[in-house]
Amino acid sequence: MAELLKIRSEAEEFLKEYFLRNSQAEENRQKENQAATRIQSWFRACKVRAYLSHLHKKAIIIQKIWRGFTARARFRQMVKAAYFIMKMNFYEEMAVRIQRRWRGFFVRRYIHNFYARKSYLEGLSRKNELVRRELDEFEELQKRERDCLEMIKEQTAKVYQAHRLHHLLSTKQCPGVFNSPFRPFPHETELLLRQVKYQAPTRLAPRGRACLLGVPDSTAPSFPGSLRSPQIKTTRICCSSRPVLPPIASKKQQSLIREPGEVWEQRVHCPDLTLRLQTSYTHLEEAQNQLRQHEGAGSMFHHLSHSSNSFPQPAYTKSFR
Amino acid sequence: MSQRQIIQVFEQYQKSRMQFVQTVADLAARPQNTEILQNAGVMSLLRPLMLDVVPSIQQTAALALGRLADHSDNLAEAVVREDILPQLVHSLASQNRFYKKAAAFVLRAVAKHSPELSQAVVACGGVDALVLCLEEFDPGVKEAAAWALGFIARHNASLSQSIVDAGAIPLLVLCLQEPEMALKRIAASTLSDICKHTPELAQTVVDTGAIAHLAQMILNPDAKLKRQVFSALSQISKHSVSLAEMVIEAEIFPAAVACLRDPDEYVRKNVTTLMREVVKHTPELSQVIVNCGGLAAVIDYLGDCHGNLRLPGIMMLGYVAAHSENLAMAVILSKGVPQLALCLSEESEHHIKAATAWSIGQIGHHTPEHAKAVATANLLPKLLQLYMDASSSEDLQVKSKKALKSILQKCTYLPGLEPLLYDAPSKILKHVVCQFSKVLPHDSKARRLFVTSGGLKKVQEIEAEPGTPLQEYINAINSCFPEEIVRYCSPGYSELLLERLETYQPA
């Protein structure tokens, strides 16, 4: 019984203890549960961490090796590229040197040849000097010619006047108008009158009416002048010097009869006859060529254009001819 | 009455008609009498006399009519109105040579006044009749016909075309080869009048081989012929490059340069005109003329003549220089710039001055060398003055401004630029200052000269808005000099110093 009671009190105690422990456990369940959860989670986390760090380390190793590999490959590539670029730069620099030299040469020789231009301009100034001198000479020559012609005209006019005034010549008895006794020496007209021989006046053909109508004629040398009055024209035409025909009176014997000496000479000295001609075979062609050459431009300036000092013309200017 | 007495009446009438017509012809020769004769009704009196039985009365009546129409265009119009022209044209075909000459003279006198009158002459078949006259033997008739055709062709291109269509050109070229000088002259003048209008007409004339014949007559001693020949050649060559090349191929050039010393001034002028027309097309043609010494001859010619005669020479130099820089250098070396400077100062006409300014611009705008040559001849202030002068014509102002600008953009000759600093308006000043700003940074002597001559002072005085190019150039110039000098030269520096003096307290 006592054991039963003991057991029953133990059981009650047990129950009480059980209940207490249960309630305690219940009370601490939360805390303990939480603690356990915490510990477990922490541990799991450690495990996972360890796993992750293991993974990381391995991954790092793999990546390290991989990256090294690719970087070395890239580096090799870069080295190749850099080498290539270095070579290209070198070539380019050499090419630039060649091109620079060539361009300088080309421009200086063909596009703008400084020395050709210089010699051209010098030649041009020499040519200008030459042209100026020659033109001056030419002008001088022409002026002299004109003065000469003028003088000749004047002289012929004077002689003609002297012809017309022949009656004013002084005679033995009576001194002429131009030979006044008060003068120290006779006037030049007097001298001219003495020199001029008297000629019978030539008969002029009657022009009259025809002149009047022939007025708008092309003999008027003035251009584009208006027409002159017919009267003046008539006298001008009449006064112009007409060619004087030789007198018919004296008849010369025909000159077919030669001196006897000539004929004898011809008989005695025969001309040397050879089969060779005095002139060359191509004489005619040569003469024709010469004529053609000299025919072209005016004489003086023909030689100017082909003168020996024709200066070097710049090669780059497209020649017109 | 006996037969003799009756015939005597007629003879008397004929004599009086003849006398009347001759007197009227003599009176008509003077221009003063034209008005009086017109009022006296001479036209209606002369008209029946042109149909007179006696040929000499016809001819004299035609001559009188021609002289009257020559002097006054009223009478020429009256000739057209009264339908005298068809009569004349008809009789041109049939009558003797004196009448033909007189009739051609009338046609010429009518045609010369205006294009409408020429058109009237063409409309009544005058051109064909005149071309028929060109085939005559008598040189006087040919000359009169060619002269009339020339006057008709002078007015405009359509009239010239009608003459060409009538087939006149080969006949005119034949007339060129005739021995009579007057005929040659007039044929050359007519060809020149025909060619001057359009390139097609010139091409037609060239196709008949006129150039060769004209080229042969260049060294002829007759001055008036040479005038016309050169005028014809220049009218041909002015139209296009190919025509000018054909003229040059006739090898007139070195020989034509000799004609630049001809005593007759119009021959010289026409040679220069020919050179100008040839030169203006391409550089190669200019090269041909320059190589035969044309530049020296033209420049001497410019020295000898005055007034309007100089114009073709000046323009020729401008055209030559415009093509390329070595041709421009050739002009400079032939002493062209001093001559142009003389022309600029001596001439008073604005169009000649404008042409000279243009030529100078063409010479100077290539490189600094050329600009220096122009600047040393002291031309820049002259050009500026022409630009600024209010009395210059607009054309002159425009041309001198363009020339000045183009030369300034290349000019590095500082003593030539300095006078321009003082007078120039802002547009020109901009370029001047720009040039200074380009040259001064590199040349120390120039900088010294710039300061001592007062140029820096002037530059400081220029007012420019900041941000404009002018201000930038001024800044560029100022940066070439030490700051003290810039401050020293700036305006109002002396006042600044005096103010400092006022406020200064001796220690």
mmCIF file of N, CA, C and O in Angstrom, chain B residues 263-349:
data_model
loop_
_atom_site.group_PDB
_atom_site.id
_atom_site.type_symbol
_atom_site.label_atom_id
_atom_site.label_comp_id
_atom_site.label_asym_id
_atom_site.label_seq_id
_atom_site.Cartn_x
_atom_site.Cartn_y
_atom_site.Cartn_z
ATOM 1 N N PRO B 263 51.866 105.487 -137.947
ATOM 2 C CA PRO B 263 51.555 106.883 -137.629
ATOM 3 C C PRO B 263 50.069 107.140 -137.428
ATOM 4 O O PRO B 263 49.693 108.043 -136.706
ATOM 5 N N ASP B 264 49.210 106.309 -138.033
ATOM 6 C CA ASP B 264 47.780 106.551 -137.898
ATOM 7 C C ASP B 264 47.280 105.976 -136.576
ATOM 8 O O ASP B 264 47.479 104.803 -136.283
ATOM 9 N N GLU B 265 46.603 106.808 -135.779
ATOM 10 C CA GLU B 265 46.257 106.353 -134.423
ATOM 11 C C GLU B 265 45.140 105.329 -134.407
ATOM 12 O O GLU B 265 45.069 104.493 -133.504
ATOM 13 N N TYR B 266 44.258 105.386 -135.415
ATOM 14 C CA TYR B 266 43.176 104.415 -135.401
ATOM 15 C C TYR B 266 43.661 103.040 -135.813
ATOM 16 O O TYR B 266 43.096 102.033 -135.399
ATOM 17 N N VAL B 267 44.714 102.985 -136.631
ATOM 18 C CA VAL B 267 45.306 101.673 -136.925
ATOM 19 C C VAL B 267 45.821 101.060 -135.637
ATOM 20 O O VAL B 267 45.562 99.894 -135.325
ATOM 21 N N ARG B 268 46.499 101.873 -134.851
ATOM 22 C CA ARG B 268 47.046 101.367 -133.586
ATOM 23 C C ARG B 268 45.919 100.912 -132.676
ATOM 24 O O ARG B 268 45.979 99.850 -132.046
ATOM 25 N N LYS B 269 44.876 101.734 -132.640
ATOM 26 C CA LYS B 269 43.772 101.370 -131.752
ATOM 27 C C LYS B 269 43.143 100.051 -132.190
ATOM 28 O O LYS B 269 42.835 99.192 -131.361
ATOM 29 N N ASN B 270 42.976 99.877 -133.508
ATOM 30 C CA ASN B 270 42.337 98.650 -133.953
ATOM 31 C C ASN B 270 43.218 97.437 -133.755
ATOM 32 O O ASN B 270 42.711 96.347 -133.460
ATOM 33 N N VAL B 271 44.536 97.602 -133.885
ATOM 34 C CA VAL B 271 45.425 96.458 -133.589
ATOM 35 C C VAL B 271 45.282 96.067 -132.135
ATOM 36 O O VAL B 271 45.194 94.885 -131.783
ATOM 37 N N THR B 272 45.256 97.076 -131.259
ATOM 38 C CA THR B 272 45.111 96.775 -129.839
ATOM 39 C C THR B 272 43.768 96.129 -129.548
ATOM 40 O O THR B 272 43.669 95.224 -128.711
ATOM 41 N N THR B 273 42.725 96.583 -130.262
ATOM 42 C CA THR B 273 41.422 95.964 -130.068
ATOM 43 C C THR B 273 41.475 94.503 -130.484
ATOM 44 O O THR B 273 40.926 93.632 -129.793
ATOM 45 N N LEU B 274 42.143 94.234 -131.609
ATOM 46 C CA LEU B 274 42.281 92.844 -132.040
ATOM 47 C C LEU B 274 42.998 92.013 -130.997
ATOM 48 O O LEU B 274 42.563 90.911 -130.631
ATOM 49 N N MET B 275 44.072 92.580 -130.452
ATOM 50 C CA MET B 275 44.812 91.835 -129.420
ATOM 51 C C MET B 275 43.922 91.567 -128.224
ATOM 52 O O MET B 275 43.932 90.474 -127.649
ATOM 53 N N ARG B 276 43.148 92.562 -127.852
ATOM 54 C CA ARG B 276 42.279 92.384 -126.686
ATOM 55 C C ARG B 276 41.268 91.285 -126.931
ATOM 56 O O ARG B 276 41.031 90.423 -126.081
ATOM 57 N N GLU B 277 40.642 91.288 -128.130
ATOM 58 C CA GLU B 277 39.616 90.292 -128.394
ATOM 59 C C GLU B 277 40.205 88.894 -128.420
ATOM 60 O O GLU B 277 39.578 87.922 -128.038
ATOM 61 N N VAL B 278 41.453 88.784 -128.922
ATOM 62 C CA VAL B 278 42.070 87.458 -128.961
ATOM 63 C C VAL B 278 42.431 87.008 -127.557
ATOM 64 O O VAL B 278 42.191 85.875 -127.160
ATOM 65 N N VAL B 279 42.975 87.936 -126.785
ATOM 66 C CA VAL B 279 43.550 87.567 -125.498
ATOM 67 C C VAL B 279 42.497 87.165 -124.485
ATOM 68 O O VAL B 279 42.754 86.392 -123.561
ATOM 69 N N LYS B 280 41.268 87.675 -124.644
ATOM 70 C CA LYS B 280 40.338 87.481 -123.549
ATOM 71 C C LYS B 280 39.801 86.068 -123.456
ATOM 72 O O LYS B 280 39.165 85.725 -122.470
ATOM 73 N N HIS B 281 40.076 85.209 -124.458
ATOM 74 C CA HIS B 281 39.451 83.888 -124.407
ATOM 75 C C HIS B 281 40.183 82.886 -123.521
ATOM 76 O O HIS B 281 39.612 82.365 -122.584
ATOM 77 N N THR B 282 41.415 82.548 -123.860
ATOM 78 C CA THR B 282 42.120 81.509 -123.095
ATOM 79 C C THR B 282 43.556 81.935 -122.799
ATOM 80 O O THR B 282 44.096 82.793 -123.476
ATOM 81 N N PRO B 283 44.161 81.268 -121.784
ATOM 82 C CA PRO B 283 45.555 81.585 -121.477
ATOM 83 C C PRO B 283 46.508 81.244 -122.616
ATOM 84 O O PRO B 283 47.510 81.937 -122.804
ATOM 85 N N GLU B 284 46.200 80.214 -123.393
ATOM 86 C CA GLU B 284 47.140 79.849 -124.463
ATOM 87 C C GLU B 284 47.219 80.939 -125.507
ATOM 88 O O GLU B 284 48.297 81.261 -126.021
ATOM 89 N N LEU B 285 46.048 81.522 -125.838
ATOM 90 C CA LEU B 285 46.060 82.605 -126.820
ATOM 91 C C LEU B 285 46.829 83.801 -126.272
ATOM 92 O O LEU B 285 47.580 84.453 -127.003
ATOM 93 N N SER B 286 46.621 84.071 -124.970
ATOM 94 C CA SER B 286 47.384 85.190 -124.393
ATOM 95 C C SER B 286 48.868 84.903 -124.474
ATOM 96 O O SER B 286 49.673 85.803 -124.743
ATOM 97 N N GLN B 287 49.204 83.635 -124.252
ATOM 98 C CA GLN B 287 50.618 83.260 -124.275
ATOM 99 C C GLN B 287 51.227 83.538 -125.639
ATOM 100 O O GLN B 287 52.351 84.034 -125.748
ATOM 101 N N VAL B 288 50.462 83.252 -126.698
ATOM 102 C CA VAL B 288 50.978 83.500 -128.049
ATOM 103 C C VAL B 288 51.328 84.975 -128.205
ATOM 104 O O VAL B 288 52.403 85.337 -128.694
ATOM 105 N N ILE B 289 50.390 85.826 -127.763
ATOM 106 C CA ILE B 289 50.626 87.258 -127.963
ATOM 107 C C ILE B 289 51.734 87.766 -127.062
ATOM 108 O O ILE B 289 52.552 88.598 -127.470
ATOM 109 N N VAL B 290 51.793 87.245 -125.839
ATOM 110 C CA VAL B 290 52.857 87.701 -124.944
ATOM 111 C C VAL B 290 54.212 87.273 -125.486
ATOM 112 O O VAL B 290 55.180 88.020 -125.447
ATOM 113 N N ASN B 291 54.275 86.050 -126.028
ATOM 114 C CA ASN B 291 55.563 85.545 -126.491
ATOM 115 C C ASN B 291 56.111 86.302 -127.678
ATOM 116 O O ASN B 291 57.324 86.297 -127.898
ATOM 117 N N CYS B 292 55.239 86.931 -128.474
ATOM 118 C CA CYS B 292 55.818 87.683 -129.591
ATOM 119 C C CYS B 292 56.046 89.128 -129.210
ATOM 120 O O CYS B 292 56.145 89.991 -130.076
ATOM 121 N N GLY B 293 56.099 89.424 -127.927
ATOM 122 C CA GLY B 293 56.455 90.773 -127.500
ATOM 123 C C GLY B 293 55.322 91.753 -127.562
ATOM 124 O O GLY B 293 55.529 92.958 -127.600
ATOM 125 N N GLY B 294 54.073 91.244 -127.561
ATOM 126 C CA GLY B 294 52.937 92.146 -127.684
ATOM 127 C C GLY B 294 52.788 93.079 -126.500
ATOM 128 O O GLY B 294 52.365 94.221 -126.641
ATOM 129 N N LEU B 295 53.174 92.577 -125.295
ATOM 130 C CA LEU B 295 52.958 93.392 -124.102
ATOM 131 C C LEU B 295 53.768 94.676 -124.154
ATOM 132 O O LEU B 295 53.255 95.757 -123.866
ATOM 133 N N ALA B 296 55.051 94.540 -124.536
ATOM 134 C CA ALA B 296 55.906 95.735 -124.571
ATOM 135 C C ALA B 296 55.335 96.749 -125.546
ATOM 136 O O ALA B 296 55.260 97.951 -125.252
ATOM 137 N N ALA B 297 54.904 96.235 -126.707
ATOM 138 C CA ALA B 297 54.393 97.157 -127.730
ATOM 139 C C ALA B 297 53.139 97.867 -127.248
ATOM 140 O O ALA B 297 52.983 99.081 -127.445
ATOM 141 N N VAL B 298 52.236 97.112 -126.576
ATOM 142 C CA VAL B 298 50.994 97.728 -126.125
ATOM 143 C C VAL B 298 51.270 98.754 -125.036
ATOM 144 O O VAL B 298 50.652 99.822 -124.996
ATOM 145 N N ILE B 299 52.223 98.436 -124.161
ATOM 146 C CA ILE B 299 52.504 99.388 -123.086
ATOM 147 C C ILE B 299 53.110 100.666 -123.641
ATOM 148 O O ILE B 299 52.755 101.771 -123.207
ATOM 149 N N ASP B 300 53.969 100.536 -124.658
ATOM 150 C CA ASP B 300 54.486 101.756 -125.289
ATOM 151 C C ASP B 300 53.371 102.524 -125.973
ATOM 152 O O ASP B 300 53.327 103.764 -125.940
ATOM 153 N N TYR B 301 52.437 101.789 -126.562
ATOM 154 C CA TYR B 301 51.293 102.433 -127.213
ATOM 155 C C TYR B 301 50.484 103.225 -126.207
ATOM 156 O O TYR B 301 50.038 104.340 -126.480
ATOM 157 N N LEU B 302 50.298 102.637 -124.998
ATOM 158 C CA LEU B 302 49.531 103.349 -123.983
ATOM 159 C C LEU B 302 50.211 104.638 -123.605
ATOM 160 O O LEU B 302 49.555 105.627 -123.289
ATOM 161 N N GLY B 303 51.550 104.611 -123.664
ATOM 162 C CA GLY B 303 52.263 105.835 -123.327
ATOM 163 C C GLY B 303 52.070 106.928 -124.356
ATOM 164 O O GLY B 303 52.121 108.114 -124.039
ATOM 165 N N ASP B 304 51.838 106.518 -125.607
ATOM 166 C CA ASP B 304 51.791 107.532 -126.665
ATOM 167 C C ASP B 304 50.426 108.168 -126.849
ATOM 168 O O ASP B 304 50.332 109.279 -127.342
ATOM 169 N N CYS B 305 49.372 107.449 -126.541
ATOM 170 C CA CYS B 305 48.072 107.981 -126.906
ATOM 171 C C CYS B 305 47.297 108.430 -125.671
ATOM 172 O O CYS B 305 47.715 108.202 -124.549
ATOM 173 N N HIS B 306 46.160 109.076 -125.923
ATOM 174 C CA HIS B 306 45.380 109.627 -124.824
ATOM 175 C C HIS B 306 43.921 109.306 -125.005
ATOM 176 O O HIS B 306 43.479 108.963 -126.078
ATOM 177 N N GLY B 307 43.185 109.469 -123.928
ATOM 178 C CA GLY B 307 41.733 109.395 -124.038
ATOM 179 C C GLY B 307 41.206 108.014 -124.351
ATOM 180 O O GLY B 307 41.754 107.007 -123.944
ATOM 181 N N ASN B 308 40.137 108.009 -125.120
ATOM 182 C CA ASN B 308 39.441 106.768 -125.397
ATOM 183 C C ASN B 308 40.286 105.756 -126.151
ATOM 184 O O ASN B 308 39.983 104.573 -126.158
ATOM 185 N N LEU B 309 41.344 106.226 -126.821
ATOM 186 C CA LEU B 309 42.191 105.315 -127.568
ATOM 187 C C LEU B 309 42.910 104.345 -126.667
ATOM 188 O O LEU B 309 43.365 103.297 -127.104
ATOM 189 N N ARG B 310 43.025 104.726 -125.379
ATOM 190 C CA ARG B 310 43.774 103.858 -124.480
ATOM 191 C C ARG B 310 42.969 102.660 -124.020
ATOM 192 O O ARG B 310 43.536 101.697 -123.516
ATOM 193 N N LEU B 311 41.649 102.761 -124.150
ATOM 194 C CA LEU B 311 40.808 101.757 -123.513
ATOM 195 C C LEU B 311 41.101 100.323 -123.940
ATOM 196 O O LEU B 311 41.238 99.455 -123.076
ATOM 197 N N PRO B 312 41.232 100.024 -125.253
ATOM 198 C CA PRO B 312 41.507 98.622 -125.589
ATOM 199 C C PRO B 312 42.838 98.126 -125.019
ATOM 200 O O PRO B 312 42.934 96.964 -124.605
ATOM 201 N N GLY B 313 43.830 99.006 -124.970
ATOM 202 C CA GLY B 313 45.124 98.585 -124.441
ATOM 203 C C GLY B 313 45.030 98.229 -122.972
ATOM 204 O O GLY B 313 45.562 97.218 -122.510
ATOM 205 N N ILE B 314 44.314 99.068 -122.229
ATOM 206 C CA ILE B 314 44.173 98.820 -120.796
ATOM 207 C C ILE B 314 43.442 97.511 -120.562
ATOM 208 O O ILE B 314 43.839 96.674 -119.734
ATOM 209 N N MET B 315 42.359 97.315 -121.326
ATOM 210 C CA MET B 315 41.596 96.090 -121.120
ATOM 211 C C MET B 315 42.399 94.872 -121.532
ATOM 212 O O MET B 315 42.270 93.804 -120.929
ATOM 213 N N MET B 316 43.242 95.028 -122.545
ATOM 214 C CA MET B 316 44.066 93.888 -122.958
ATOM 215 C C MET B 316 44.999 93.478 -121.840
ATOM 216 O O MET B 316 45.131 92.279 -121.535
ATOM 217 N N LEU B 317 45.641 94.462 -121.192
ATOM 218 C CA LEU B 317 46.534 94.122 -120.084
ATOM 219 C C LEU B 317 45.764 93.422 -118.982
ATOM 220 O O LEU B 317 46.242 92.456 -118.371
ATOM 221 N N GLY B 318 44.536 93.890 -118.718
ATOM 222 C CA GLY B 318 43.743 93.260 -117.683
ATOM 223 C C GLY B 318 43.404 91.821 -118.015
ATOM 224 O O GLY B 318 43.521 90.918 -117.178
ATOM 225 N N TYR B 319 42.996 91.584 -119.246
ATOM 226 C CA TYR B 319 42.645 90.224 -119.636
ATOM 227 C C TYR B 319 43.842 89.299 -119.565
ATOM 228 O O TYR B 319 43.736 88.155 -119.146
ATOM 229 N N VAL B 320 45.015 89.788 -120.042
ATOM 230 C CA VAL B 320 46.209 88.936 -119.993
ATOM 231 C C VAL B 320 46.519 88.567 -118.552
ATOM 232 O O VAL B 320 46.761 87.407 -118.220
ATOM 233 N N ALA B 321 46.505 89.576 -117.684
ATOM 234 C CA ALA B 321 46.875 89.310 -116.292
ATOM 235 C C ALA B 321 45.851 88.434 -115.593
ATOM 236 O O ALA B 321 46.183 87.739 -114.632
ATOM 237 N N ALA B 322 44.618 88.442 -116.071
ATOM 238 C CA ALA B 322 43.583 87.707 -115.353
ATOM 239 C C ALA B 322 43.760 86.204 -115.467
ATOM 240 O O ALA B 322 43.316 85.464 -114.599
ATOM 241 N N HIS B 323 44.410 85.734 -116.526
ATOM 242 C CA HIS B 323 44.436 84.290 -116.760
ATOM 243 C C HIS B 323 45.257 83.538 -115.738
ATOM 244 O O HIS B 323 44.812 82.550 -115.181
ATOM 245 N N SER B 324 46.493 83.943 -115.536
ATOM 246 C CA SER B 324 47.322 83.179 -114.603
ATOM 247 C C SER B 324 48.366 84.092 -114.008
ATOM 248 O O SER B 324 48.591 85.189 -114.502
ATOM 249 N N GLU B 325 49.014 83.581 -112.956
ATOM 250 C CA GLU B 325 49.900 84.493 -112.244
ATOM 251 C C GLU B 325 51.193 84.732 -112.998
ATOM 252 O O GLU B 325 51.787 85.802 -112.851
ATOM 253 N N ASN B 326 51.624 83.788 -113.838
ATOM 254 C CA ASN B 326 52.880 84.123 -114.525
ATOM 255 C C ASN B 326 52.656 85.077 -115.688
ATOM 256 O O ASN B 326 53.538 85.855 -116.034
ATOM 257 N N LEU B 327 51.434 85.065 -116.259
ATOM 258 C CA LEU B 327 51.137 86.101 -117.252
ATOM 259 C C LEU B 327 51.054 87.461 -116.573
ATOM 260 O O LEU B 327 51.487 88.474 -117.127
ATOM 261 N N ALA B 328 50.466 87.471 -115.353
ATOM 262 C CA ALA B 328 50.409 88.734 -114.630
ATOM 263 C C ALA B 328 51.825 89.220 -114.309
ATOM 264 O O ALA B 328 52.132 90.413 -114.404
ATOM 265 N N MET B 329 52.705 88.282 -113.968
ATOM 266 C CA MET B 329 54.090 88.672 -113.702
ATOM 267 C C MET B 329 54.744 89.183 -114.971
ATOM 268 O O MET B 329 55.556 90.105 -114.936
ATOM 269 N N ALA B 330 54.359 88.588 -116.105
ATOM 270 C CA ALA B 330 54.897 89.086 -117.375
ATOM 271 C C ALA B 330 54.467 90.525 -117.601
ATOM 272 O O ALA B 330 55.260 91.360 -118.066
ATOM 273 N N VAL B 331 53.209 90.824 -117.279
ATOM 274 C CA VAL B 331 52.734 92.209 -117.442
ATOM 275 C C VAL B 331 53.532 93.141 -116.541
ATOM 276 O O VAL B 331 53.938 94.239 -116.947
ATOM 277 N N ILE B 332 53.780 92.672 -115.297
ATOM 278 C CA ILE B 332 54.519 93.534 -114.378
ATOM 279 C C ILE B 332 55.937 93.768 -114.877
ATOM 280 O O ILE B 332 56.454 94.882 -114.854
ATOM 281 N N LEU B 333 56.552 92.700 -115.382
ATOM 282 C CA LEU B 333 57.935 92.841 -115.843
ATOM 283 C C LEU B 333 58.046 93.712 -117.070
ATOM 284 O O LEU B 333 59.094 94.300 -117.316
ATOM 285 N N SER B 334 56.975 93.768 -117.869
ATOM 286 C CA SER B 334 57.028 94.622 -119.054
ATOM 287 C C SER B 334 56.734 96.061 -118.703
ATOM 288 O O SER B 334 56.429 96.847 -119.583
ATOM 289 N N LYS B 335 56.787 96.386 -117.425
ATOM 290 C CA LYS B 335 56.565 97.747 -116.938
ATOM 291 C C LYS B 335 55.142 98.202 -117.183
ATOM 292 O O LYS B 335 54.885 99.341 -117.567
ATOM 293 N N GLY B 336 54.211 97.279 -116.945
ATOM 294 C CA GLY B 336 52.826 97.633 -117.155
ATOM 295 C C GLY B 336 52.240 98.464 -116.031
ATOM 296 O O GLY B 336 51.411 99.341 -116.262
ATOM 297 N N VAL B 337 52.693 98.186 -114.783
ATOM 298 C CA VAL B 337 52.044 98.840 -113.640
ATOM 299 C C VAL B 337 52.301 100.356 -113.602
ATOM 300 O O VAL B 337 51.359 101.118 -113.386
ATOM 301 N N PRO B 338 53.531 100.832 -113.842
ATOM 302 C CA PRO B 338 53.698 102.294 -113.865
ATOM 303 C C PRO B 338 52.861 102.954 -114.949
ATOM 304 O O PRO B 338 52.296 104.033 -114.761
ATOM 305 N N GLN B 339 52.753 102.258 -116.091
ATOM 306 C CA GLN B 339 51.969 102.830 -117.191
ATOM 307 C C GLN B 339 50.507 102.924 -116.809
ATOM 308 O O GLN B 339 49.842 103.924 -117.076
ATOM 309 N N LEU B 340 50.003 101.865 -116.154
ATOM 310 C CA LEU B 340 48.604 101.913 -115.730
ATOM 311 C C LEU B 340 48.398 102.989 -114.678
ATOM 312 O O LEU B 340 47.353 103.640 -114.655
ATOM 313 N N ALA B 341 49.393 103.174 -113.828
ATOM 314 C CA ALA B 341 49.278 104.239 -112.831
ATOM 315 C C ALA B 341 49.176 105.599 -113.518
ATOM 316 O O ALA B 341 48.364 106.452 -113.136
ATOM 317 N N LEU B 342 49.995 105.773 -114.581
ATOM 318 C CA LEU B 342 49.914 107.024 -115.340
ATOM 319 C C LEU B 342 48.534 107.212 -115.943
ATOM 320 O O LEU B 342 47.948 108.302 -115.895
ATOM 321 N N CYS B 343 48.021 106.116 -116.518
ATOM 322 C CA CYS B 343 46.688 106.205 -117.137
ATOM 323 C C CYS B 343 45.656 106.599 -116.097
ATOM 324 O O CYS B 343 44.779 107.427 -116.355
ATOM 325 N N LEU B 344 45.781 106.000 -114.906
ATOM 326 C CA LEU B 344 44.791 106.276 -113.867
ATOM 327 C C LEU B 344 44.813 107.739 -113.474
ATOM 328 O O LEU B 344 43.774 108.361 -113.259
ATOM 329 N N SER B 345 46.046 108.306 -113.416
ATOM 330 C CA SER B 345 46.108 109.692 -112.969
ATOM 331 C C SER B 345 45.783 110.665 -114.083
ATOM 332 O O SER B 345 45.214 111.717 -113.839
ATOM 333 N N GLU B 346 46.119 110.282 -115.347
ATOM 334 C CA GLU B 346 45.932 111.264 -116.413
ATOM 335 C C GLU B 346 44.511 111.307 -116.927
ATOM 336 O O GLU B 346 44.017 112.352 -117.329
ATOM 337 N N GLU B 347 43.859 110.153 -116.971
ATOM 338 C CA GLU B 347 42.549 110.122 -117.610
ATOM 339 C C GLU B 347 41.489 110.691 -116.697
ATOM 340 O O GLU B 347 41.531 110.523 -115.481
ATOM 341 N N SER B 348 40.505 111.339 -117.315
ATOM 342 C CA SER B 348 39.441 111.899 -116.498
ATOM 343 C C SER B 348 38.117 111.175 -116.691
ATOM 344 O O SER B 348 37.231 111.281 -115.864
ATOM 345 N N GLU B 349 37.997 110.391 -117.765
ATOM 346 C CA GLU B 349 36.722 109.725 -118.005
ATOM 347 C C GLU B 349 36.559 108.565 -117.032
ATOM 348 O O GLU B 349 37.490 107.802 -116.802
#
